[in-house]
Each structure stands twice: as C-alpha cells, then as structure tokens.
mmCIF file of C-alpha atoms in Angstrom:
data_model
loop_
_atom_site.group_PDB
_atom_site.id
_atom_site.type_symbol
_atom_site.label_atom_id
_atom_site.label_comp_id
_atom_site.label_asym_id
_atom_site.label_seq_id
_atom_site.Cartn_x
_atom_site.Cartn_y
_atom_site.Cartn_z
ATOM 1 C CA UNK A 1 0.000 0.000 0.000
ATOM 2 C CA UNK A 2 1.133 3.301 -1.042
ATOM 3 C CA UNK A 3 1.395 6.243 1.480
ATOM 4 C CA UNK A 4 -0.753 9.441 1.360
ATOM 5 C CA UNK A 5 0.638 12.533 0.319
ATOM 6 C CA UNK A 6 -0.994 15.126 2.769
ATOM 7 C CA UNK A 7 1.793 17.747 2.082
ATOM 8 C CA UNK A 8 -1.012 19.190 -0.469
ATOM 9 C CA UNK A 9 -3.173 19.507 2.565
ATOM 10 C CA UNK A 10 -1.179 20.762 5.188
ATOM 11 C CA UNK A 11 -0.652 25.018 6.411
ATOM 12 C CA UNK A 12 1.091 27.065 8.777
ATOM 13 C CA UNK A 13 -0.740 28.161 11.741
ATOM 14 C CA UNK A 14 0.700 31.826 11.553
ATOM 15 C CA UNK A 15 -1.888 34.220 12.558
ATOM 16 C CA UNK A 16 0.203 37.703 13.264
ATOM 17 C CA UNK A 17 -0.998 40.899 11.789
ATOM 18 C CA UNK A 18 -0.008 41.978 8.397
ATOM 19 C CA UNK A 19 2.357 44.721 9.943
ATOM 20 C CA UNK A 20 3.651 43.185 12.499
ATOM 21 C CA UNK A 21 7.446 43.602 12.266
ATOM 22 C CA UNK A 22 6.847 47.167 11.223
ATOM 23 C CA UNK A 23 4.841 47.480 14.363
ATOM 24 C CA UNK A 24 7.662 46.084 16.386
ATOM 25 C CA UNK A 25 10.357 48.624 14.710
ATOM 26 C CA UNK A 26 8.518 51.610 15.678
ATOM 27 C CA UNK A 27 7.681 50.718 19.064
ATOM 28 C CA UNK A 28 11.487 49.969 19.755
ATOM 29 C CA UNK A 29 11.912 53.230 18.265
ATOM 30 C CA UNK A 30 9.303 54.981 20.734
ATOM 31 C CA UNK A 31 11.239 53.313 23.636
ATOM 32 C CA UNK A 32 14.223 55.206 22.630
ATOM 33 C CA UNK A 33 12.294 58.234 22.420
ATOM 34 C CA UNK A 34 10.479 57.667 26.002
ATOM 35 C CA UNK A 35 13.288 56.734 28.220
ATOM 36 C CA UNK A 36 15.238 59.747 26.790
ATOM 37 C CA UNK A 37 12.423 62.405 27.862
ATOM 38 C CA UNK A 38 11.671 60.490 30.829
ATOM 39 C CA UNK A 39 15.045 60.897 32.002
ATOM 40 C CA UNK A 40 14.643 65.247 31.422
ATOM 41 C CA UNK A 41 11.431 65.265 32.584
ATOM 42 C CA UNK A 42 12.397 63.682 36.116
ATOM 43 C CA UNK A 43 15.299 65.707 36.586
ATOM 44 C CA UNK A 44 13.677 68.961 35.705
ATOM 45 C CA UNK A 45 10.300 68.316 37.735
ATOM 46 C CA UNK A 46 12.607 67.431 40.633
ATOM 47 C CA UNK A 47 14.888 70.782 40.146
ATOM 48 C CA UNK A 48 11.938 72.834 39.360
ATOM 49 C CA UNK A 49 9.453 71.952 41.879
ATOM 50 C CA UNK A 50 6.427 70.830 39.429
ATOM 51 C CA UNK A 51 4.597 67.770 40.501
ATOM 52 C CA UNK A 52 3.002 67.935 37.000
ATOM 53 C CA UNK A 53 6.234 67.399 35.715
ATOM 54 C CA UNK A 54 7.186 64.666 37.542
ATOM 55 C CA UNK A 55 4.489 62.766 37.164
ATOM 56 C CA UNK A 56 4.614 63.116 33.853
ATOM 57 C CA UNK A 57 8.231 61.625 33.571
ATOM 58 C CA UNK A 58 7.686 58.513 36.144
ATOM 59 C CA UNK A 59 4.701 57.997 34.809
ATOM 60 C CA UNK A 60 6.935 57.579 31.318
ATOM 61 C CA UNK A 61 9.755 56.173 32.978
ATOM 62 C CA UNK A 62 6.621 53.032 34.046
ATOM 63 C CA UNK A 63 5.206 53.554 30.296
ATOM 64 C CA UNK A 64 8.925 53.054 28.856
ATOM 65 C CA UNK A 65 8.254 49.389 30.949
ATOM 66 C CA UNK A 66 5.177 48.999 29.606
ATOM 67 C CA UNK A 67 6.342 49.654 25.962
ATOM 68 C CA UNK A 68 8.772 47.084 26.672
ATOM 69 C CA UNK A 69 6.153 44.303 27.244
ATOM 70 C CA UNK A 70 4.823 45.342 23.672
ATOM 71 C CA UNK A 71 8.021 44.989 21.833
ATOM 72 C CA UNK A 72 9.065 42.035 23.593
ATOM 73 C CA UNK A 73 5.442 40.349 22.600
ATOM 74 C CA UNK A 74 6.090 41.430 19.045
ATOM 75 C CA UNK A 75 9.642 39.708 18.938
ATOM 76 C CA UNK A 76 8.711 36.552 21.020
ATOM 77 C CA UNK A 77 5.388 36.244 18.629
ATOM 78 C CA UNK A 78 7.434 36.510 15.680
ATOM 79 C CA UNK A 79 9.789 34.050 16.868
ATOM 80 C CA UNK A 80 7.568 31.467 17.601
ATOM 81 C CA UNK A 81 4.887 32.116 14.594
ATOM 82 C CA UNK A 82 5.752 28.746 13.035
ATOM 83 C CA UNK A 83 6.240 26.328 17.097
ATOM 84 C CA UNK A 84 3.353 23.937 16.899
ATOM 85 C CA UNK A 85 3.072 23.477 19.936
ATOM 86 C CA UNK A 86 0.735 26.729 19.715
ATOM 87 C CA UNK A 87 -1.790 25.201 18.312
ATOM 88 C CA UNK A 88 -3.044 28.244 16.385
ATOM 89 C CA UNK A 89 -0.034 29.954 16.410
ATOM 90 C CA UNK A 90 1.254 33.220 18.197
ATOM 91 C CA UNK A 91 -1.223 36.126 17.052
ATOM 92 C CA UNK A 92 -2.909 36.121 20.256
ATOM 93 C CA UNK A 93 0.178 36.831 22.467
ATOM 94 C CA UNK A 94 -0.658 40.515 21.358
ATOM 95 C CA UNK A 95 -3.829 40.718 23.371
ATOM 96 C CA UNK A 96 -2.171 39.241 26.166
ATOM 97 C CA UNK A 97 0.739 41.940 26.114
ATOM 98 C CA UNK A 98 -1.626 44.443 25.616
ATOM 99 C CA UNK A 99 -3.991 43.223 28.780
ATOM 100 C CA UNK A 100 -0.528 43.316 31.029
ATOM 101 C CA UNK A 101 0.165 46.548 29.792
ATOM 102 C CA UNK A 102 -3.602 47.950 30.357
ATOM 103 C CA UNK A 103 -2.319 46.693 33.574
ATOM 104 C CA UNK A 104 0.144 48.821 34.108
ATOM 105 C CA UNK A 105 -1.678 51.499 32.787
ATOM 106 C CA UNK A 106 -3.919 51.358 35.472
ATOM 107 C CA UNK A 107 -1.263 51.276 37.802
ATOM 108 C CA UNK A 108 0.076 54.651 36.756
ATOM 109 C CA UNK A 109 -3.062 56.393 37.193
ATOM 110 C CA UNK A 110 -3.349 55.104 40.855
ATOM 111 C CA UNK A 111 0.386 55.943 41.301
ATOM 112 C CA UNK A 112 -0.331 59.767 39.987
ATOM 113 C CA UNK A 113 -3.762 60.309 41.608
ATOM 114 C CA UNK A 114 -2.137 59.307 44.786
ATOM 115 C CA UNK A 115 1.200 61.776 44.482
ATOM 116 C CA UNK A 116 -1.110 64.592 43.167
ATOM 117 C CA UNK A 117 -3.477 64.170 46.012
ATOM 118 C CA UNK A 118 -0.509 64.205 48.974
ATOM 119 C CA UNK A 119 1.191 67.682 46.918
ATOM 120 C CA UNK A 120 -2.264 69.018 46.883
ATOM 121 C CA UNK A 121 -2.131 68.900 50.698
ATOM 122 C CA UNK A 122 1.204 70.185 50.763
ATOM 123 C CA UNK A 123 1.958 72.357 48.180
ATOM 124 C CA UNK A 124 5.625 73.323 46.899
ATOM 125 C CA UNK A 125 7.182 76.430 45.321
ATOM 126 C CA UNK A 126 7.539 75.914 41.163
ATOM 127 C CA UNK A 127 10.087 77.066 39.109
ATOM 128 C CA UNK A 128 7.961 77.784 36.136
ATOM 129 C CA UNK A 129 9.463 78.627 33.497
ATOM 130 C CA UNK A 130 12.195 76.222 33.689
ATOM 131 C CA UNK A 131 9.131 73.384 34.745
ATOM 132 C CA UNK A 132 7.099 74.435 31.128
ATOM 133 C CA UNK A 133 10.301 74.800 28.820
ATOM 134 C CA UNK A 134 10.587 71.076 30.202
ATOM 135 C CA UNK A 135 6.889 69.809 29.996
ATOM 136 C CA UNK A 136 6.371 71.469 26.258
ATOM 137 C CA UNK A 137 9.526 69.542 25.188
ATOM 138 C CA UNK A 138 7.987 66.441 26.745
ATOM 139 C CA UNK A 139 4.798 66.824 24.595
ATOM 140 C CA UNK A 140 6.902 67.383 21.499
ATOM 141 C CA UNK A 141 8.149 64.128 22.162
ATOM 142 C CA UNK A 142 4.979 62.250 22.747
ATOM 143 C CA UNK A 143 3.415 63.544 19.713
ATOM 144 C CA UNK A 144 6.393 62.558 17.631
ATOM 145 C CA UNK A 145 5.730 58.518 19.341
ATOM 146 C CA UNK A 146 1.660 59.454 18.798
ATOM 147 C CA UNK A 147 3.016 59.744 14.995
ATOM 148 C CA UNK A 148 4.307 56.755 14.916
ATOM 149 C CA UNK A 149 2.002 54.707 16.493
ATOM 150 C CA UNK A 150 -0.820 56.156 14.542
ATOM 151 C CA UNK A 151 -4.335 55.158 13.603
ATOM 152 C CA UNK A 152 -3.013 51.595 12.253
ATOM 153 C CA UNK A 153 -4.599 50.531 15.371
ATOM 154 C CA UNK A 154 -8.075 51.586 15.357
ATOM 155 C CA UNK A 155 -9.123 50.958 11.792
ATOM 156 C CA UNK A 156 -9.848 47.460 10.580
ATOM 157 C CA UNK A 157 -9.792 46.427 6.960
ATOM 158 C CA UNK A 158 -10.702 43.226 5.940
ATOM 159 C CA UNK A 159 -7.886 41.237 3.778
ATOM 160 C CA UNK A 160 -8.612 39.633 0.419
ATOM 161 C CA UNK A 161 -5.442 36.852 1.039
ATOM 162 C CA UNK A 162 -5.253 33.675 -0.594
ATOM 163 C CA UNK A 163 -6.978 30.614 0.693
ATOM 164 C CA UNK A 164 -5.548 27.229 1.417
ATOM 165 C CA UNK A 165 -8.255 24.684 1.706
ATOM 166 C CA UNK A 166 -8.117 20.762 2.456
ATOM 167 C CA UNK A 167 -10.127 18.346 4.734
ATOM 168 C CA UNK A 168 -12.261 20.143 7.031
ATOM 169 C CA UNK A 169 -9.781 23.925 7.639
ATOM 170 C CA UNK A 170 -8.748 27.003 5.873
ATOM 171 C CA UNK A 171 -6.249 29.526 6.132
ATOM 172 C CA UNK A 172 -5.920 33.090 4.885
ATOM 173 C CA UNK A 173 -3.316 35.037 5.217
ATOM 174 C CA UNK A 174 -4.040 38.766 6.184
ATOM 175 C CA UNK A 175 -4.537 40.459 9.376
ATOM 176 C CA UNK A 176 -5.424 44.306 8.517
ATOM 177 C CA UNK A 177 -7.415 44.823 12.559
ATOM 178 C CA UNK A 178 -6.838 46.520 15.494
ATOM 179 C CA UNK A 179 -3.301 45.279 17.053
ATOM 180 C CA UNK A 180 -4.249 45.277 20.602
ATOM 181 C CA UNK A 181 -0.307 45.160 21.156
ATOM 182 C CA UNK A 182 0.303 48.318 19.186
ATOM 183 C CA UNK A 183 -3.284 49.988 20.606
ATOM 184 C CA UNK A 184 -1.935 49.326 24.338
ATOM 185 C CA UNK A 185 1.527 51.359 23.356
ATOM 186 C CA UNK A 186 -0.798 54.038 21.496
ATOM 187 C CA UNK A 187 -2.561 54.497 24.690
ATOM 188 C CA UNK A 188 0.226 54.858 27.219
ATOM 189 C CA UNK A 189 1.680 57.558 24.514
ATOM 190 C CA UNK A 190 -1.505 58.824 24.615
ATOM 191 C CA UNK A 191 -1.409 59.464 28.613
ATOM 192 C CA UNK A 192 1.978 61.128 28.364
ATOM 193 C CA UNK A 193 0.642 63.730 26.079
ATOM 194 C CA UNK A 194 -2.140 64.275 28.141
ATOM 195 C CA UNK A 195 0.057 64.844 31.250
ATOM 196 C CA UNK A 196 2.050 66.876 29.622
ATOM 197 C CA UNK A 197 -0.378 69.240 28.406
ATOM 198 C CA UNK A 198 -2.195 69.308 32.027
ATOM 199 C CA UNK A 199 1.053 70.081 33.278
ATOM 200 C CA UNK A 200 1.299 72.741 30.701
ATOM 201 C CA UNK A 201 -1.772 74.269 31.636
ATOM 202 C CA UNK A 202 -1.484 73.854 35.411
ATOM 203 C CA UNK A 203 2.145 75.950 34.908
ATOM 204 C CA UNK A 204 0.643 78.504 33.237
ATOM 205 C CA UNK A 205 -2.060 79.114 35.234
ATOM 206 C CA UNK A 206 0.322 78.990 38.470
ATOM 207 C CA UNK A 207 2.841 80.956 36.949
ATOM 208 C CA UNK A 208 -0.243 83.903 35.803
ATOM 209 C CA UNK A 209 -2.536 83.491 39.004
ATOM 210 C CA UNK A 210 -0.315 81.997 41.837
ATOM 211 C CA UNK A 211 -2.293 78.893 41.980
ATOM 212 C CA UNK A 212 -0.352 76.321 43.161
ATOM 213 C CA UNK A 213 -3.223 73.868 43.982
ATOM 214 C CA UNK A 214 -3.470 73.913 39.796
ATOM 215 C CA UNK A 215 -0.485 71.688 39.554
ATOM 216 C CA UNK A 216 -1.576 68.712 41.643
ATOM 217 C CA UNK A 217 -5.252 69.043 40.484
ATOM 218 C CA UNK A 218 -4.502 68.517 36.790
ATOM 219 C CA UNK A 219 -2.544 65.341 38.217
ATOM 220 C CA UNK A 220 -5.858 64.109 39.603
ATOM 221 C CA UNK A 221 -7.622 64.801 36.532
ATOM 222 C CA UNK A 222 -5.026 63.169 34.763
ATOM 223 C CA UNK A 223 -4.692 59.689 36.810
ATOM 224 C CA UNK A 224 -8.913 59.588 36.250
ATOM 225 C CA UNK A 225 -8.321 59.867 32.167
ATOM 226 C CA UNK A 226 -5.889 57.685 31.677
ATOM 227 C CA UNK A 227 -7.444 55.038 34.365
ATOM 228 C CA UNK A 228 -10.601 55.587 31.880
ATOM 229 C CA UNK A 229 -8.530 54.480 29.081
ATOM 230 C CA UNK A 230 -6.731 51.580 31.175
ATOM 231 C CA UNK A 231 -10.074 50.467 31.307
ATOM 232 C CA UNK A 232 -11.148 49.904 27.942
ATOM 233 C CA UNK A 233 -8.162 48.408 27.203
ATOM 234 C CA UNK A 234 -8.612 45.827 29.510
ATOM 235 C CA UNK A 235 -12.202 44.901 28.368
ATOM 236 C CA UNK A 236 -10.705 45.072 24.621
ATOM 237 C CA UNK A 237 -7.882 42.693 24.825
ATOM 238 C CA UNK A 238 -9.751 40.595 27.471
ATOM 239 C CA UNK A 239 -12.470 39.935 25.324
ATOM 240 C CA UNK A 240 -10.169 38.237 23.119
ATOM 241 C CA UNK A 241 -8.247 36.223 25.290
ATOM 242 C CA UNK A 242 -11.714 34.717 26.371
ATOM 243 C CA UNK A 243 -12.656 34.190 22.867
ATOM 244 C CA UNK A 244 -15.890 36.934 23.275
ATOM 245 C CA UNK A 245 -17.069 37.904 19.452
ATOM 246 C CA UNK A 246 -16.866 41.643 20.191
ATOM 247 C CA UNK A 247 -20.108 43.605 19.842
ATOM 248 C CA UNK A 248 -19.906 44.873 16.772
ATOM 249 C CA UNK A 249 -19.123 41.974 15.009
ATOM 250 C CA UNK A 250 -21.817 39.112 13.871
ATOM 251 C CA UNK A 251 -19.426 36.559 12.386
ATOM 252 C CA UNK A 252 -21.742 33.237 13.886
ATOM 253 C CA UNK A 253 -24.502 35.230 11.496
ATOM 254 C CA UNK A 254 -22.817 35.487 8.815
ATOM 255 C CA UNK A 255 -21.652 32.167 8.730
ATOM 256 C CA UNK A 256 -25.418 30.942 9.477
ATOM 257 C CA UNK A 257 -26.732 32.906 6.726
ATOM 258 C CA UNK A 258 -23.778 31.837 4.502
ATOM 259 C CA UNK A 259 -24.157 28.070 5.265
ATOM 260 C CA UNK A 260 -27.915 27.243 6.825
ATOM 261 C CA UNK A 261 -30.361 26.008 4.098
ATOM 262 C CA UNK A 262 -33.601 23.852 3.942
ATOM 263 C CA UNK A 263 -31.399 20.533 3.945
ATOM 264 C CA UNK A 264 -28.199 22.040 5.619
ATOM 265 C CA UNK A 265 -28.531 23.102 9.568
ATOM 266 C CA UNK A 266 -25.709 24.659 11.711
ATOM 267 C CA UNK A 267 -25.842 22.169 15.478
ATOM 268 C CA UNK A 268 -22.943 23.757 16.786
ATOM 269 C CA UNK A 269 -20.555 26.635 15.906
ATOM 270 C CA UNK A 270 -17.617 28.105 17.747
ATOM 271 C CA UNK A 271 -16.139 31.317 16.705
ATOM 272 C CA UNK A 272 -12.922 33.174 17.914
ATOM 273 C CA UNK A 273 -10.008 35.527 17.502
ATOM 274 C CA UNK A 274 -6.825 33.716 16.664
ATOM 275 C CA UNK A 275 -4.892 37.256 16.084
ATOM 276 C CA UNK A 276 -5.174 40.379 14.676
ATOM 277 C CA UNK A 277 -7.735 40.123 11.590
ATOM 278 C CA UNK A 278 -8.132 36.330 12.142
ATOM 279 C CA UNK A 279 -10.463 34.122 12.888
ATOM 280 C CA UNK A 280 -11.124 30.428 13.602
ATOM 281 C CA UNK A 281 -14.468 28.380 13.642
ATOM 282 C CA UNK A 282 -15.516 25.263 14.660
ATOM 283 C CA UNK A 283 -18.802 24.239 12.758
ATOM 284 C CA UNK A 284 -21.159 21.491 13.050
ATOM 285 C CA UNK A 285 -23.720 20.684 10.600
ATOM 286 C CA UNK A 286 -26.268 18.518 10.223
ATOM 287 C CA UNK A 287 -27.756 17.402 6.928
ATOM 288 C CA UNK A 288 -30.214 15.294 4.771
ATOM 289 C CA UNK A 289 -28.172 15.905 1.744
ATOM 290 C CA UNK A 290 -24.549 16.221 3.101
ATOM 291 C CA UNK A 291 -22.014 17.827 0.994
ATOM 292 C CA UNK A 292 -18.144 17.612 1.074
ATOM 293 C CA UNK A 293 -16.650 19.755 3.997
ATOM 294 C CA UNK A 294 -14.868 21.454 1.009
ATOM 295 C CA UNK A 295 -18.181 22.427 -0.839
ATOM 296 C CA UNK A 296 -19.279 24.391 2.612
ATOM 297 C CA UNK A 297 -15.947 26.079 3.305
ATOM 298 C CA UNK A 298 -16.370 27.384 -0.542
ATOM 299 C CA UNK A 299 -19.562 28.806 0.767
ATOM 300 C CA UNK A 300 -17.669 31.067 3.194
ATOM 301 C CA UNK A 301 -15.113 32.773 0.837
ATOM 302 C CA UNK A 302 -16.178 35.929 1.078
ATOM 303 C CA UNK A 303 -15.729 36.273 4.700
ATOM 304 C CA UNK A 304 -11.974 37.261 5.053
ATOM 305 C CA UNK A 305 -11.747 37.160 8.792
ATOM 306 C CA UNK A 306 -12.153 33.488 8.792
ATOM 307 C CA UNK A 307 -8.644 32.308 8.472
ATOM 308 C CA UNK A 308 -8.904 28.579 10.039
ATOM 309 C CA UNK A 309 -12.345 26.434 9.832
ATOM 310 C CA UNK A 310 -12.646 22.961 10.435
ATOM 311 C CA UNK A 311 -16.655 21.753 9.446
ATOM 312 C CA UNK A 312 -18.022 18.496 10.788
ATOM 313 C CA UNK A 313 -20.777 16.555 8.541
ATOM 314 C CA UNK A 314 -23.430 14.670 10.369
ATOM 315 C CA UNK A 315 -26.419 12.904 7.743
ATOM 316 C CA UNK A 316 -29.504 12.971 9.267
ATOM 317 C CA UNK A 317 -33.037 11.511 8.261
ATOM 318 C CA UNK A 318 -35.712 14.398 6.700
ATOM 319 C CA UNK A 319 -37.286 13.653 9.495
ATOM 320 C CA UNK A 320 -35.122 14.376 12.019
ATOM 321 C CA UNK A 321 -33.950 17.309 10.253
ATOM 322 C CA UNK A 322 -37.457 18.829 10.125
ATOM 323 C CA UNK A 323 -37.696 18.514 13.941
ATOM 324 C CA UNK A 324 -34.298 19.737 14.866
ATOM 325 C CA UNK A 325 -34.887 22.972 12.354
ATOM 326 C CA UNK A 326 -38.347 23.713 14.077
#
C-alpha cells in the first residue's frame, strides 16, 4: 500500500498581523524616544518643583516598561509564529501583552492620583518657566511617538489573502485589525501627552494666578483619564483572550446565513479571535443531503476574517432534520 501525500493539505498556523514587524520597529523606536524624555522630565520636575512634571516623567519612565512588554510580545510572537506546539499559532500573544500593559496602565493612574493628592495637601514652590520649557519639550516628544504609532490601530480592513483549503480547515493570510499590542503602546503615549499638556496648563495658570493647587489638580484629573482608558483596554484585549465575538461583530450570522439552508442546519458553531484580523471556527452541521466539507468552506469565501475552519458533517433523516430545524 502506497502512502498518502498530505503535504497538499497541510498550512502554517501563523496568525500575526499583516504589519507586524513594522509594528515592532517603531515601538522599539518609541522606547528610545520615552526613556530619553523620561530621564529630562524627572530631573527637571525634581529641580523645578512641578509635581506635574514629575508625574509626567515617572509615569513615562513606568510607560517606557510597559512599551517594553509590547516589543518584547512582538519579537517573542514573531519568533515562535511557526512552534506547533501553539496550536493556532502566536497572534494572540498581542492581546495578552496588551492586557498586562492595560495593567500597568492602570497602575500609573493610581500611582499619579495618589502623588497629586498628597502635593495638593502640601503644596511646593515651582520654578515655572524652567518646569514648562521642560513639559512642552515632553509633549513634542509624545506627539512625535503618537506619529508613529498612529491610527493603524483603530481601523480594521478586511484582507482579500489567498486561501488554502483541504479536509475540514482554511487559512488566509491577512490580518489588517486593530493590534491590541500596538493599541496598548498608542494608549500609554496617549497618557503622556495628556500629562504633559495638564502640566502645561497647570504651569501657566500657576505661573499667571499663583495657583499652586493647579499643579496637583490637573494630576488628579489626569490619573482619572488615563485610568478611563486603562479600562477599555482591559475589556478590549480581554475579550479576546476569552474568545468573546466583540459587539460589533456578527461573524456566527454570517456564517449561518452563509451556510444554513432547507437541507443544511448549523448544530454547533464556535467562533474566535486567533490574532489580529483572524479568525477560527468550529462548525457542526447537520444534513439530509450532506455535501463535502470542502463544498461548505467554498460557501464562506467571502468572509476574510475566517482564516482557520474545520466543518463536521453529520447525515440525518428528513425527518429528524425537520424537527431539529423547528
């Protein structure tokens, strides 16, 4: 007896978004960018007196860490995109940095609503033009990371890649979604440059009116945005890693509607995120004129977020069928 050629038949399980290594260059490059600032912003809140200020640059100095988790989740992803023993590959390891850094995030908003709160109730002199020459430098510097962490992550696109189909899965290969990973880094850019511009406005006014309660204030207002943020973040990336279809996505209806006919019923269906852009589903079908596995993945071409399916074929009497579709 001859043996079976499955290499025909056989895929990689690599589910990372389409710009993933250019996702992990630029948050390297933010790092750089972070940990420099942080460093200016500590020493010249500290000289200067502004609480703002330093916030601002711990609070950086923590994001820097954070950052760190991304671009470490991008390289160990990428390294491990083709180890089997993930059984659908890597592209999840995003959500999972980006829940640890929400983490973090959430952190740093505790940290500076609690340093704000103790230098509202004892208030120190401000040097303040030194303090905003410092803080507008820091914003220059988020923006510039804001830049090049932009909107990639908030936009999805769904991929027209190639299809590789065999005996009961698929693969695509695309991944144009939000990157969790990359959205997690956006964010904790996101709560530098709003520190830095409360601590902008909190110098200005102190320096102008003599208000010296402005400084710490803006800190509290600050720590309650940014925990706001650390928030959604959490429920974004932790939806995925417990396989929730987000809200305002209906793939289990399109696939019904793609697949469900008078003879053909869906019994059972699982549906979940396998990375960014990419999907897997389980499907179960029962049938009084069963079809080739193949024939109902050809069904589901046109949705491009299903990059792995595996269908199950059960025959069942007319009979039966009638009563489990009523």
């Amino acid at each position: 007896m001859s043996a079976v050629d499955i290499s025909a038949h056989t895929h990689e399980h690599n589910f990372l978004g389409s710009d993933h290594r250019r996702n992990e260059r630029r948050v390297w490059l933010v790092i750089a960018l972070t940990a420099s600032m942080m460093v200016v912003e500590i020493s010249g809140g500290t000289i200067y007196g502004s609480m703002a200020l330093v916030a601002d640059g711990w609070h950086m100095s923590t994001h820097a860490g954070a950052m760190l988790i991304t671009a470490l989740t991008y390289f160990y992803a990428r390294r491990h995109a083709d180890d089997r023993r993930f059984t659908f590959g890597t592209g999840k390891l995003g959500d999972l940095g980006g829940f640890a850094s929400a983490i973090v995030l959430a952190l740093i908003a505790l940290l500076i609503g609690w340093e704000s709160l103790m230098r509202l109730a004892n208030p120190v002199e401000i040097s303040f033009e030194q303090a905003i020459a410092v803080a507008v430098a820091g914003l220059c510097v988020n923006l510039v990371c804001a830049w090049l962490l932009r909107d990639d992550h908030s936009h999805p696109h769904h991929g027209h890649g190639h299809r590789h189909t065999h005996h009961g899965h698929d693969h695509s290969h695309h991944g144009h979604a939000r990157d969790n990973n990359l959205h997690a880094a956006y964010l904790h850019v996101l709560a530098d440059a709003l520190t830095s511009i409360l601590a902008i406005v909190a110098l200005l006014a102190g320096r102008s009116y003599g208000w010296l309660w402005a400084d710490p204030v803006m800190g509290v207002v600050g720590a309650l945005v940014i925990a706001r943020w650390s928030w959604g973040l959490i429920r974004d990336s932790g939806s995925v890693l417990l396989d929730r279809i987000p809200d305002d996505e209906d793939l289990p209806g399109e696939i019904r509607k793609a697949l469900e006919t008078d003879t053909d019923r869906i019994a059972d269906l699982h549906v979940w995120q396998v990375g960014p852009g990419h999907h897997a589903a389980i499907i179960s079908l029962v049938s009084s004129d069963p079809a080739a596995p193949s024939d109902y993945k050809a069904r589901l071409a046109e949705i491009h977020e299903l990059s792995h399916i595996t269908v199950e074929v059960e025959r069942v009497n007319a009979g039966l069928r009638a009563a489990n579709g009523s």
